[in-house]
Short mmCIF file of C-alpha atoms and ligand atoms in Angstrom, two decimals:
data_model
loop_
_atom_site.label_atom_id
_atom_site.label_comp_id
_atom_site.label_asym_id
_atom_site.label_seq_id
_atom_site.Cartn_x
_atom_site.Cartn_y
_atom_site.Cartn_z
CA UNK E 1245 36.82 -29.38 16.06
CA UNK E 1246 33.84 -28.84 18.13
CA UNK E 1247 30.84 -26.41 17.99
CA UNK E 1248 31.79 -22.83 17.43
CA UNK E 1249 32.76 -20.79 20.59
CA UNK E 1250 29.85 -18.52 20.52
CA UNK E 1251 27.24 -20.93 19.43
CA UNK E 1252 23.68 -19.91 20.30
CA UNK E 1253 22.08 -22.62 22.26
CA UNK E 1254 18.35 -22.63 23.33
CA UNK E 1255 14.92 -23.09 22.37
CA UNK E 1256 12.05 -21.46 20.53
CA UNK E 1257 8.37 -20.85 20.78
CA UNK E 1258 5.75 -18.53 19.43
CA UNK E 1259 3.25 -16.07 21.31
CA UNK E 1260 0.25 -17.37 19.58
CA UNK E 1261 1.05 -20.92 20.85
CA UNK E 1262 2.15 -20.12 24.47
CA UNK E 1263 1.04 -16.89 25.79
CA UNK E 1264 -2.74 -17.29 26.02
CA UNK E 1265 -4.41 -14.14 27.43
CA UNK E 1266 -5.66 -13.73 23.79
CA UNK E 1267 -7.85 -10.67 24.62
CA UNK E 1268 -5.92 -9.16 27.48
CA UNK E 1269 -4.41 -5.77 27.93
CA UNK E 1270 -5.87 -4.62 24.75
CA UNK E 1271 -5.04 -7.32 22.39
CA UNK E 1272 -7.48 -8.00 19.54
CA UNK E 1273 -7.73 -11.31 17.69
CA UNK E 1274 -5.12 -12.36 15.21
CA UNK E 1275 -5.44 -14.81 12.54
CA UNK E 1276 -4.46 -17.89 14.51
CA UNK E 1277 -7.26 -16.89 17.36
CA UNK E 1278 -9.98 -18.16 14.92
CA UNK E 1279 -8.27 -21.37 14.03
CA UNK E 1280 -8.14 -24.66 15.98
CA UNK E 1281 -4.66 -25.43 14.37
CA UNK E 1282 -3.49 -23.71 11.17
CA UNK E 1283 -4.11 -26.84 9.11
CA UNK E 1284 -7.67 -26.34 9.57
CA UNK E 1285 -9.73 -25.59 6.34
CA UNK E 1286 -12.45 -24.20 8.30
CA UNK E 1287 -11.48 -21.04 10.01
CA UNK E 1288 -14.10 -19.14 12.37
CA UNK E 1289 -14.92 -16.71 9.76
CA UNK E 1290 -18.40 -16.11 8.17
CA UNK E 1291 -19.62 -13.87 5.45
CA UNK E 1292 -22.04 -11.13 6.39
CA UNK E 1293 -24.25 -10.37 3.48
CA UNK E 1294 -25.18 -6.90 4.94
CA UNK E 1295 -21.59 -5.45 5.52
CA UNK E 1296 -20.40 -7.54 2.45
CA UNK E 1297 -17.39 -8.47 4.81
CA UNK E 1298 -16.06 -11.43 6.50
CA UNK E 1299 -16.40 -11.42 10.33
CA UNK E 1300 -15.12 -13.65 13.21
CA UNK E 1301 -17.43 -16.59 13.87
CA UNK E 1302 -16.07 -18.88 16.48
CA UNK E 1303 -17.63 -22.38 16.63
CA UNK E 1304 -18.80 -23.15 20.08
CA UNK E 1305 -18.37 -26.83 19.57
CA UNK E 1306 -14.67 -26.48 19.12
CA UNK E 1307 -11.76 -25.91 21.89
CA UNK E 1308 -9.52 -23.16 20.77
CA UNK E 1309 -6.75 -24.16 23.19
CA UNK E 1310 -4.28 -21.24 21.92
CA UNK E 1311 -6.68 -18.71 23.61
CA UNK E 1312 -5.27 -19.66 26.98
CA UNK E 1313 -2.20 -21.37 25.55
CA UNK E 1314 0.20 -22.48 28.54
CA UNK E 1315 -0.52 -18.91 30.17
CA UNK E 1316 3.06 -18.02 29.48
CA UNK E 1317 1.67 -14.46 29.32
CA UNK E 1318 1.49 -14.71 33.33
CA UNK E 1319 4.00 -17.40 33.89
CA UNK E 1320 6.91 -16.31 31.70
CA UNK E 1321 9.36 -15.65 34.66
CA UNK E 1322 8.97 -19.12 36.01
CA UNK E 1323 9.31 -20.58 32.44
CA UNK E 1324 12.19 -18.53 31.56
CA UNK E 1325 14.03 -19.57 34.91
CA UNK E 1326 13.56 -23.14 33.78
CA UNK E 1327 15.07 -22.34 30.44
CA UNK E 1328 18.10 -20.75 32.05
CA UNK E 1329 18.29 -23.90 34.31
CA UNK E 1330 19.20 -25.68 31.04
CA UNK E 1331 21.89 -23.20 30.33
CA UNK E 1332 20.19 -21.44 27.46
CA UNK E 1333 22.24 -18.49 26.03
CA UNK E 1334 19.38 -17.64 23.68
CA UNK E 1335 15.42 -17.76 23.61
CA UNK E 1336 13.35 -17.19 20.56
CA UNK E 1337 9.73 -16.03 20.77
CA UNK E 1338 7.53 -13.84 18.71
CA UNK E 1339 6.06 -10.46 19.52
CA UNK E 1340 2.33 -10.73 18.77
CA UNK E 1341 1.67 -7.86 16.36
CA UNK E 1342 -1.84 -7.58 17.81
CA UNK E 1343 -0.65 -6.71 21.30
CA UNK E 1344 1.12 -3.81 20.01
CA UNK E 1345 -1.27 -2.63 17.26
CA UNK E 1346 -4.43 -4.52 18.05
CA UNK E 1347 -6.17 -3.90 14.79
CA UNK E 1348 -2.97 -3.30 13.08
CA UNK E 1349 -3.98 0.01 11.53
CA UNK E 1350 -3.95 2.37 14.52
CA UNK E 1351 -1.67 5.43 14.70
CA UNK E 1352 -0.34 4.78 18.03
CA UNK E 1353 0.78 1.74 19.82
CA UNK E 1354 -0.96 0.01 22.61
CA UNK E 1355 1.30 0.73 25.68
CA UNK E 1356 0.15 -2.22 27.76
CA UNK E 1357 1.31 -4.65 25.15
CA UNK E 1358 4.57 -3.05 25.01
CA UNK E 1359 4.87 -2.95 28.69
CA UNK E 1360 4.58 -6.89 28.55
CA UNK E 1361 7.40 -7.21 26.04
CA UNK E 1362 9.56 -4.67 28.07
CA UNK E 1363 9.40 -7.10 31.03
CA UNK E 1364 9.72 -10.25 28.94
CA UNK E 1365 12.82 -9.05 27.17
CA UNK E 1366 14.45 -7.75 30.41
CA UNK E 1367 13.93 -10.93 31.94
CA UNK E 1368 15.58 -12.98 29.19
CA UNK E 1369 18.62 -10.55 29.41
CA UNK E 1370 18.72 -10.76 33.18
CA UNK E 1371 18.86 -14.58 32.84
CA UNK E 1372 21.71 -14.36 30.37
CA UNK E 1373 19.56 -15.13 27.25
CA UNK E 1374 19.87 -13.39 24.01
CA UNK E 1375 16.36 -12.70 22.82
CA UNK E 1376 15.55 -13.73 19.26
CA UNK E 1377 12.33 -12.15 18.19
CA UNK E 1378 10.03 -13.25 15.28
CA UNK E 1379 8.10 -10.16 14.24
CA UNK E 1380 5.37 -12.13 12.68
CA UNK E 1381 4.73 -15.73 13.58
CA UNK E 1382 1.33 -16.49 12.19
CA UNK E 1383 -0.02 -13.39 14.02
CA UNK E 1384 -1.52 -11.04 11.55
CA UNK E 1385 -4.17 -9.02 13.25
CA UNK E 1386 -7.56 -10.39 12.19
CA UNK E 1387 -8.79 -6.85 11.37
CA UNK E 1388 -6.07 -6.37 8.72
CA UNK E 1389 -7.51 -9.52 6.86
CA UNK E 1390 -11.28 -8.85 7.16
CA UNK E 1391 -10.88 -5.05 6.32
CA UNK E 1392 -7.92 -4.91 3.84
CA UNK E 1393 -7.64 -8.49 2.62
CA UNK E 1394 -4.27 -8.74 4.30
CA UNK E 1395 -1.08 -8.82 2.64
CA UNK E 1396 -2.35 -8.63 -1.07
CA UNK E 1397 -3.28 -4.93 0.00
CA UNK E 1398 -0.30 -2.62 -0.36
CA UNK E 1399 -1.37 -0.45 2.64
CA UNK E 1400 -0.16 -3.51 4.89
CA UNK E 1401 3.36 -2.44 4.08
CA UNK E 1402 2.94 0.93 5.84
CA UNK E 1403 1.15 -0.79 8.85
CA UNK E 1404 4.01 -3.20 9.13
CA UNK E 1405 6.57 -0.32 8.85
CA UNK E 1406 4.89 1.37 11.67
CA UNK E 1407 4.78 -1.83 13.88
CA UNK E 1408 8.44 -2.76 13.22
CA UNK E 1409 9.65 1.03 13.74
CA UNK E 1410 7.83 0.96 17.14
CA UNK E 1411 9.50 -2.19 18.30
CA UNK E 1412 13.04 -1.44 16.94
CA UNK E 1413 13.14 1.68 18.68
CA UNK E 1414 11.82 0.37 21.97
CA UNK E 1415 14.08 -2.62 22.03
CA UNK E 1416 17.14 -0.82 20.58
CA UNK E 1417 20.15 -2.04 22.28
CA UNK E 1418 18.36 -5.02 23.72
CA UNK E 1419 17.38 -7.27 20.93
CA UNK E 1420 20.10 -8.17 18.42
CA UNK E 1421 18.36 -10.80 16.50
CA UNK E 1422 15.14 -10.18 14.65
CA UNK E 1423 13.28 -12.60 12.33
CA UNK E 1424 10.66 -11.18 9.80
CA UNK E 1425 7.95 -13.78 8.76
CA UNK E 1426 7.89 -17.13 10.46
CA UNK E 1427 7.87 -19.89 7.65
CA UNK E 1428 6.29 -17.50 5.14
CA UNK E 1429 7.25 -19.94 2.33
CA UNK E 1430 4.04 -21.92 3.25
CA UNK E 1431 2.04 -19.33 2.06
CA UNK E 1432 1.04 -20.90 -1.35
CA UNK E 1433 -0.29 -23.88 0.79
CA UNK E 1434 -1.69 -21.89 3.56
CA UNK E 1435 -2.44 -18.35 2.42
CA UNK E 1436 -4.62 -17.37 5.31
CA UNK E 1437 -2.20 -18.10 8.20
CA UNK E 1438 1.18 -18.29 6.63
CA UNK E 1439 0.64 -15.52 3.96
CA UNK E 1440 -1.91 -13.27 5.79
CA UNK E 1441 -4.06 -13.23 2.67
CA UNK E 1442 -7.84 -13.28 2.66
CA UNK E 1443 -9.93 -12.54 -0.36
CA UNK E 1444 -12.54 -9.74 -0.12
CA UNK E 1445 -14.49 -10.82 -3.07
CA UNK E 1446 -14.91 -14.66 -2.50
CA UNK E 1447 -16.26 -16.84 -5.19
CA UNK E 1448 -17.62 -19.13 -2.30
CA UNK E 1449 -18.80 -17.40 0.75
CA UNK E 1450 -18.46 -20.53 2.55
CA UNK E 1451 -14.78 -21.09 1.74
CA UNK E 1452 -12.61 -18.17 2.83
CA UNK E 1453 -9.39 -20.10 2.20
CA UNK E 1454 -10.38 -21.96 -1.01
CA UNK E 1455 -11.61 -18.56 -2.48
CA UNK E 1456 -8.07 -17.13 -2.47
CA UNK E 1457 -6.99 -16.58 -5.99
CA UNK E 1458 -3.49 -17.04 -7.44
CA UNK E 1459 -3.38 -13.40 -8.09
CA UNK E 1460 -4.02 -12.54 -4.49
CA UNK E 1461 -1.37 -14.85 -3.36
CA UNK E 1462 1.35 -13.57 -5.69
CA UNK E 1463 0.42 -9.94 -4.79
CA UNK E 1464 0.62 -10.96 -1.20
CA UNK E 1465 4.19 -12.46 -1.98
CA UNK E 1466 5.42 -9.51 -3.55
CA UNK E 1467 4.20 -7.12 -0.80
CA UNK E 1468 5.73 -9.49 1.94
CA UNK E 1469 9.06 -9.31 -0.19
CA UNK E 1470 8.87 -5.37 0.04
CA UNK E 1471 8.01 -5.61 3.65
CA UNK E 1472 11.04 -7.70 4.36
CA UNK E 1473 13.34 -5.29 2.64
CA UNK E 1474 11.89 -2.51 4.54
CA UNK E 1475 12.61 -4.19 7.96
CA UNK E 1476 16.16 -4.74 6.95
CA UNK E 1477 16.31 -0.95 6.11
CA UNK E 1478 14.67 0.18 9.13
CA UNK E 1479 16.75 -2.05 11.42
CA UNK E 1480 19.92 -0.59 9.83
CA UNK E 1481 18.59 3.01 10.34
CA UNK E 1482 17.53 2.53 13.90
CA UNK E 1483 19.83 -0.07 15.54
CA UNK E 1484 23.06 -0.85 13.99
CA UNK E 1485 23.90 -3.53 16.50
CA UNK E 1486 20.86 -5.48 15.58
CA UNK E 1487 20.55 -7.81 12.55
CA UNK E 1488 17.42 -9.02 10.58
CA UNK E 1489 17.24 -12.60 9.32
CA UNK E 1490 14.49 -14.27 7.31
CA UNK E 1491 12.75 -17.55 8.58
CA UNK E 1492 11.74 -20.13 6.30
CA UNK E 1493 10.66 -23.69 6.92
CA UNK E 1494 13.49 -25.69 5.27
CA UNK E 1495 12.49 -29.11 5.50
CA UNK E 1496 11.35 -28.86 1.93
CA UNK E 1497 14.97 -28.41 0.76
CA UNK E 1498 15.24 -31.92 1.63
CA UNK E 1499 12.96 -33.13 -1.03
CA UNK E 1500 14.67 -36.05 -2.56
CA UNK E 1501 13.60 -37.33 -5.92
CA UNK E 1502 11.94 -40.77 -5.38
CA UNK E 1503 14.29 -42.25 -8.01
CA UNK E 1504 16.69 -41.28 -10.76
CA UNK E 1505 14.04 -40.76 -13.42
CA UNK E 1506 15.01 -37.35 -14.90
CA UNK E 1507 11.47 -35.96 -14.49
CA UNK E 1508 11.47 -36.92 -10.75
CA UNK E 1509 14.87 -35.22 -10.51
CA UNK E 1510 13.92 -32.05 -11.97
CA UNK E 1511 10.55 -32.24 -10.45
CA UNK E 1512 12.16 -32.41 -6.92
CA UNK E 1513 14.31 -29.50 -7.73
CA UNK E 1514 11.34 -27.37 -8.87
CA UNK E 1515 9.28 -28.46 -5.93
CA UNK E 1516 12.11 -27.10 -3.66
CA UNK E 1517 12.24 -23.74 -5.82
CA UNK E 1518 8.39 -23.35 -5.56
CA UNK E 1519 8.23 -24.20 -1.85
CA UNK E 1520 11.48 -22.73 -0.69
CA UNK E 1521 13.86 -20.72 -2.85
CA UNK E 1522 11.06 -18.57 -4.21
CA UNK E 1523 11.12 -16.53 -1.02
CA UNK E 1524 14.84 -17.38 -0.13
CA UNK E 1525 15.98 -15.77 -3.35
CA UNK E 1526 14.49 -12.41 -3.00
CA UNK E 1527 15.30 -12.33 0.70
CA UNK E 1528 19.01 -13.34 0.25
CA UNK E 1529 19.80 -12.42 -3.15
CA UNK E 1530 17.35 -9.48 -3.78
CA UNK E 1531 15.81 -10.75 -6.86
CA UNK E 1532 12.58 -12.39 -7.95
CA UNK E 1533 13.54 -15.36 -9.77
CA UNK E 1534 12.70 -16.29 -13.45
CA UNK E 1535 10.92 -19.44 -12.35
CA UNK E 1536 8.56 -17.33 -10.36
CA UNK E 1537 7.90 -14.91 -13.29
CA UNK E 1538 7.34 -17.92 -15.54
CA UNK E 1539 4.56 -19.04 -13.24
CA UNK E 1540 2.99 -15.43 -13.51
CA UNK E 1541 3.25 -15.47 -17.08
CA UNK E 1542 1.65 -18.87 -17.64
CA UNK E 1543 -0.92 -18.30 -15.01
CA UNK E 1544 -1.71 -14.76 -15.78
CA UNK E 1545 -1.09 -13.56 -12.33
CA UNK E 1546 1.86 -11.09 -12.28
CA UNK E 1547 1.40 -8.91 -9.27
CA UNK E 1548 1.52 -5.03 -9.53
CA UNK E 1549 5.00 -3.98 -8.89
CA UNK E 1550 7.13 -0.79 -9.04
CA UNK E 1551 10.78 -0.16 -9.87
CA UNK E 1552 11.44 1.61 -6.55
CA UNK E 1553 10.30 -1.30 -4.55
CA UNK E 1554 12.02 -3.74 -6.63
CA UNK E 1555 15.21 -1.69 -6.08
CA UNK E 1556 14.46 -1.85 -2.40
CA UNK E 1557 14.37 -5.62 -2.47
CA UNK E 1558 17.63 -5.77 -4.25
CA UNK E 1559 19.54 -3.32 -1.83
CA UNK E 1560 18.17 -4.72 1.53
CA UNK E 1561 18.74 -8.31 1.77
CA UNK E 1562 18.97 -10.19 5.09
CA UNK E 1563 22.12 -10.58 7.26
CA UNK E 1564 21.60 -14.25 8.15
CA UNK E 1565 19.00 -17.07 7.34
CA UNK E 1566 17.09 -18.75 9.89
CA UNK E 1567 15.37 -22.01 9.50
CA UNK E 1568 13.32 -24.75 10.72
CA UNK E 1569 14.05 -28.35 9.88
CA UNK E 1570 11.87 -31.32 10.87
CA UNK E 1571 11.94 -34.13 8.19
CA UNK E 1572 12.54 -34.77 4.67
CA UNK E 1573 10.22 -35.87 2.00
CA UNK E 1574 10.33 -37.65 -1.57
CA UNK E 1575 9.16 -36.52 -5.06
CA UNK E 1576 7.51 -38.84 -7.46
CA UNK E 1577 5.55 -36.88 -9.91
CA UNK E 1578 3.81 -33.79 -9.41
CA UNK E 1579 0.94 -35.03 -7.64
CA UNK E 1580 2.86 -36.83 -5.08
CA UNK E 1581 3.26 -33.97 -2.54
CA UNK E 1582 1.14 -32.41 0.09
CA UNK E 1583 2.14 -30.83 3.32
CA UNK E 1584 1.68 -29.68 6.82
CA UNK E 1585 3.65 -27.85 9.54
CA UNK E 1586 6.52 -30.16 9.39
CA UNK E 1587 7.11 -29.49 5.73
CA UNK E 1588 6.20 -31.40 2.38
CA UNK E 1589 4.69 -35.00 2.55
CA UNK E 1590 5.70 -37.32 -0.10
CA UNK E 1591 5.76 -41.04 -0.70
CA UNK E 1592 7.21 -43.01 2.11
CA UNK E 1593 10.98 -43.20 1.93
CA UNK E 1594 12.16 -46.77 2.14
CA UNK E 1595 15.49 -45.83 3.42
CA UNK E 1596 14.34 -44.15 6.54
CA UNK E 1597 13.39 -46.45 9.40
CA UNK E 1598 12.00 -43.88 12.07
CA UNK E 1599 8.98 -41.70 12.34
CA UNK E 1600 7.37 -39.84 15.25
CA UNK E 1601 4.38 -41.54 16.89
CA UNK E 1602 0.81 -41.94 15.26
CA UNK E 1603 -1.14 -40.12 14.35
CA UNK E 1604 1.59 -37.58 13.31
CA UNK E 1605 4.13 -39.95 11.91
CA UNK E 1606 6.62 -37.60 10.56
CA UNK E 1607 9.62 -39.22 9.16
CA UNK E 1608 12.80 -38.89 11.11
CA UNK E 1609 15.85 -37.96 8.83
CA UNK E 1610 18.83 -36.43 10.87
CA UNK E 1611 21.16 -36.72 7.72
CA UNK E 1612 18.68 -34.33 5.97
CA UNK E 1613 19.56 -31.60 8.12
CA UNK E 1614 23.34 -31.72 6.95
CA UNK E 1615 22.05 -31.77 3.29
CA UNK E 1616 19.81 -28.76 3.87
CA UNK E 1617 22.53 -26.74 5.55
CA UNK E 1618 24.94 -27.45 2.90
CA UNK E 1619 22.47 -26.59 0.18
CA UNK E 1620 21.39 -23.37 1.90
CA UNK E 1621 24.95 -22.27 2.60
CA UNK E 1622 26.22 -22.83 -0.95
CA UNK E 1623 23.41 -21.08 -2.30
CA UNK E 1624 23.33 -17.97 -0.12
CA UNK E 1625 26.62 -17.79 1.61
CA UNK E 1626 24.97 -16.45 4.74
CA UNK E 1627 25.26 -17.55 8.43
CA UNK E 1628 22.55 -20.10 9.00
CA UNK E 1629 20.58 -20.09 12.32
CA UNK E 1630 18.51 -23.30 12.95
CA UNK E 1631 15.63 -21.79 15.06
CA UNK E 1632 13.32 -24.87 15.00
CA UNK E 1633 13.98 -28.64 15.18
CA UNK E 1634 12.18 -30.96 17.39
CA UNK E 1635 9.82 -33.84 17.83
CA UNK E 1636 6.34 -34.14 19.18
CA UNK E 1637 5.56 -36.95 21.51
CA UNK E 1638 2.57 -37.94 23.46
CA UNK E 1639 4.16 -38.63 26.77
CA UNK E 1640 2.53 -39.18 30.17
CA UNK E 1641 3.90 -39.04 33.80
CA UNK E 1642 4.67 -42.44 35.02
CA UNK E 1643 3.67 -43.98 38.51
CA UNK E 1644 6.91 -42.54 40.12
CA UNK E 1645 6.20 -39.11 38.72
CA UNK E 1646 8.87 -38.96 36.11
CA UNK E 1647 8.44 -38.30 32.43
CA UNK E 1648 10.96 -40.39 30.40
CA UNK E 1649 11.51 -39.33 26.82
CA UNK E 1650 14.50 -41.09 25.29
CA UNK E 1651 13.11 -40.63 21.71
CA UNK E 1652 13.44 -36.90 22.15
CA UNK E 1653 16.81 -36.98 23.16
CA UNK E 1654 17.83 -39.49 20.31
CA UNK E 1655 16.27 -37.14 17.91
CA UNK E 1656 18.22 -34.11 19.10
CA UNK E 1657 21.48 -35.80 19.48
CA UNK E 1658 21.32 -37.41 16.13
CA UNK E 1659 20.23 -33.96 14.38
CA UNK E 1660 23.13 -32.22 16.30
CA UNK E 1661 25.58 -34.87 15.20
CA UNK E 1662 24.59 -33.90 11.51
CA UNK E 1663 24.72 -30.28 12.22
CA UNK E 1664 28.16 -30.78 13.63
CA UNK E 1665 29.05 -32.61 10.26
CA UNK E 1666 27.64 -29.51 8.31
CA UNK E 1667 30.13 -27.30 10.32
CA UNK E 1668 32.91 -29.49 9.57
CA UNK E 1669 31.83 -29.04 5.97
CA UNK E 1670 32.59 -25.43 6.35
CA UNK E 1671 29.01 -24.22 6.77
CA UNK E 1672 28.81 -21.23 9.15
CA UNK E 1673 25.95 -22.19 11.57
CA UNK E 1674 25.22 -19.57 14.40
CA UNK E 1675 23.16 -21.63 16.75
CA UNK E 1676 20.59 -24.26 17.47
CA UNK E 1677 17.13 -23.61 19.00
CA UNK E 1678 14.97 -26.72 19.86
CA UNK E 1679 11.22 -26.25 19.17
CA UNK E 1680 9.54 -25.93 21.77
CA UNK E 1681 11.52 -26.46 25.00
CA UNK E 1682 8.23 -26.32 26.93
CA UNK E 1683 5.02 -27.97 25.86
CA UNK E 1684 2.98 -25.59 23.77
CA UNK E 1685 -0.41 -25.73 21.77
CA UNK E 1686 0.54 -27.52 18.41
CA UNK E 1687 0.65 -25.13 15.47
CA UNK E 1688 -0.72 -27.51 12.98
CA UNK E 1689 -3.46 -29.35 14.97
CA UNK E 1690 -4.22 -26.96 17.87
CA UNK E 1691 -3.66 -29.65 20.39
CA UNK E 1692 -1.83 -29.99 23.70
CA UNK E 1693 -1.14 -33.93 23.09
CA UNK E 1694 1.53 -33.30 20.46
CA UNK E 1695 4.34 -32.46 23.24
CA UNK E 1696 7.79 -31.20 22.21
CA UNK E 1697 8.99 -30.05 25.54
CA UNK E 1698 11.82 -30.56 27.86
CA UNK E 1699 9.42 -29.19 30.30
CA UNK E 1700 6.02 -30.74 30.66
CA UNK E 1701 2.84 -28.63 31.05
CA UNK E 1702 -0.32 -30.11 32.75
CA UNK E 1703 -2.79 -29.30 30.14
CA UNK E 1704 -4.85 -31.45 27.82
CA UNK E 1705 -6.77 -31.41 24.64
CA UNK E 1706 -10.03 -30.97 26.52
CA UNK E 1707 -8.68 -27.90 28.05
CA UNK E 1708 -8.43 -29.21 31.66
CA UNK E 1709 -5.14 -29.36 33.50
CA UNK E 1710 -3.37 -27.42 36.33
CA UNK E 1711 -0.94 -25.77 34.01
CA UNK E 1712 1.81 -27.03 36.40
CA UNK E 1713 5.32 -27.43 34.97
CA UNK E 1714 7.39 -30.64 35.44
CA UNK E 1715 10.86 -31.41 34.20
CA UNK E 1716 11.14 -34.24 31.72
CA UNK E 1717 14.28 -36.42 31.82
CA UNK E 1718 15.51 -34.89 28.48
CA UNK E 1719 15.78 -31.63 30.22
CA UNK E 1720 18.99 -32.78 31.90
CA UNK E 1721 20.38 -34.16 28.72
CA UNK E 1722 19.97 -30.89 26.95
CA UNK E 1723 21.60 -29.21 29.75
CA UNK E 1724 24.56 -31.37 29.52
CA UNK E 1725 24.87 -30.84 25.74
CA UNK E 1726 24.90 -27.04 26.39
CA UNK E 1727 27.26 -27.05 29.28
CA UNK E 1728 29.95 -29.04 27.11
CA UNK E 1729 29.12 -26.75 23.94
CA UNK E 1730 28.10 -30.06 22.34
CA UNK E 1731 31.36 -31.82 23.19
CA UNK E 1732 29.38 -34.61 24.82
CA UNK E 1733 28.05 -35.48 21.58
CA UNK E 1734 31.30 -35.84 19.90
CA UNK E 1735 32.80 -38.36 22.31
CA UNK E 1736 33.27 -41.80 20.65
C1 BGP X 1046 6.39 -24.98 12.76
C2 BGP X 1046 5.84 -23.71 13.27
C3 BGP X 1046 5.89 -23.84 14.87
C4 BGP X 1046 5.68 -25.01 15.41
C5 BGP X 1046 6.34 -26.48 14.51
C6 BGP X 1046 5.75 -27.75 14.88
O1 BGP X 1046 5.71 -24.97 11.37
O2 BGP X 1046 6.72 -22.45 13.12
O3 BGP X 1046 5.04 -22.75 15.11
O4 BGP X 1046 4.55 -25.41 16.09
O5 BGP X 1046 6.07 -26.18 13.18
O6 BGP X 1046 4.45 -27.98 14.30
P1 BGP X 1046 3.38 -28.67 15.04
O7 BGP X 1046 3.13 -27.77 16.24
O8 BGP X 1046 2.12 -28.50 14.13
O9 BGP X 1046 3.68 -29.95 15.37
#
């Protein structure tokens, strides 16, 4: 039994990490434009005592590499042809909300932004790639944060509805796979970027992120659940052939108890619920779970809700579940966990031998992907779509001009073998999209040095480089895997 016949094979990127052109054709800044990496605790914001508002204040000493990205905005044709060269039948990117509604609250969309995505989507279709479009990949327009406080404000729901209606109508019949909020389950750890929440009454005017209250976050959580449901409903009304999925970072589902101490076993389970299922359950089952309500009660931070919207959440669950998986973690007491873009970070797991190179050191656990897929399928009974899995390496071009990256291929092959095991277990897996098939700016650290691509981009942490693209050795292996629909991995 091999991979399913219509398996979606390809790769994934995000507008804010590849497009560049951050202020071109009418686009205004979005939240990632003010960050050198979303892991930064120090966004480019300062409090203005006269207006009593936050305003953008970029640090001239810092390099915001995402502002130019890899110039995908102007080079997407060449890049997509390279993807097609690997046989991709699918490509995931995001629409930057701020290209369509630059400030987020306009009545009319920005035609120049739509024109760009018209051509991008058309090019994918011409090259035989199904577009998979994330509606919000850490790209909340900055104005919505500084003016409205972001998702803790109910008005965001209407702005969002206007945006998604615009793109659903425009790409009707062209885009079949929509994803709502990228890795939104990171919002409790990263309220500004993953949650799109900024407090307008900071207790510390030098700390926009630390000032976010529990109440703001949970209000944002509720509004995002409502917005997710509206997205499903609007899609059904506008394009019956398109489907909406959620997108959660699912590395955290593989949070293993460090040992069999019952406190660690339940603690690990609770960590999974509070970092993952707390969004998965309302998105897929239509219900805000009891363990979330317990937190609201005990921390006095219940959001304002209404019955009509709770019904909307109940009646408009997603059609499929998309996920990223990079690594697993362990749980050993409640203070043992931190996290970054790869997922949760716990104590080192003595049973895992590999990790990505210094300074990132993400543990490598291919068996974990089988575990995660099984748990998610058992819980939600929905088709699962792996839309991110990959490894960041710091590779160089050697003297002969080649870029050898065997560790990347090993990572992909081993993970795909365990995806296949999950398929044998009966899990419905729709596809596998590698993150990021071409080097892009790292989400977490904002650097170029952390390269994921099968295609190299000549750009460096200091911002220099010709932006020339070069094929790495892994490109040919991934092509073979796709050409044989994965069979090559199953040969003994
Ligand atoms: C996910 C994000 C991606 C991506 C990936 C790798 O969290 O959805 O945007 O970049 O992580 O993370 P990083 O770039 O920090 O290595």
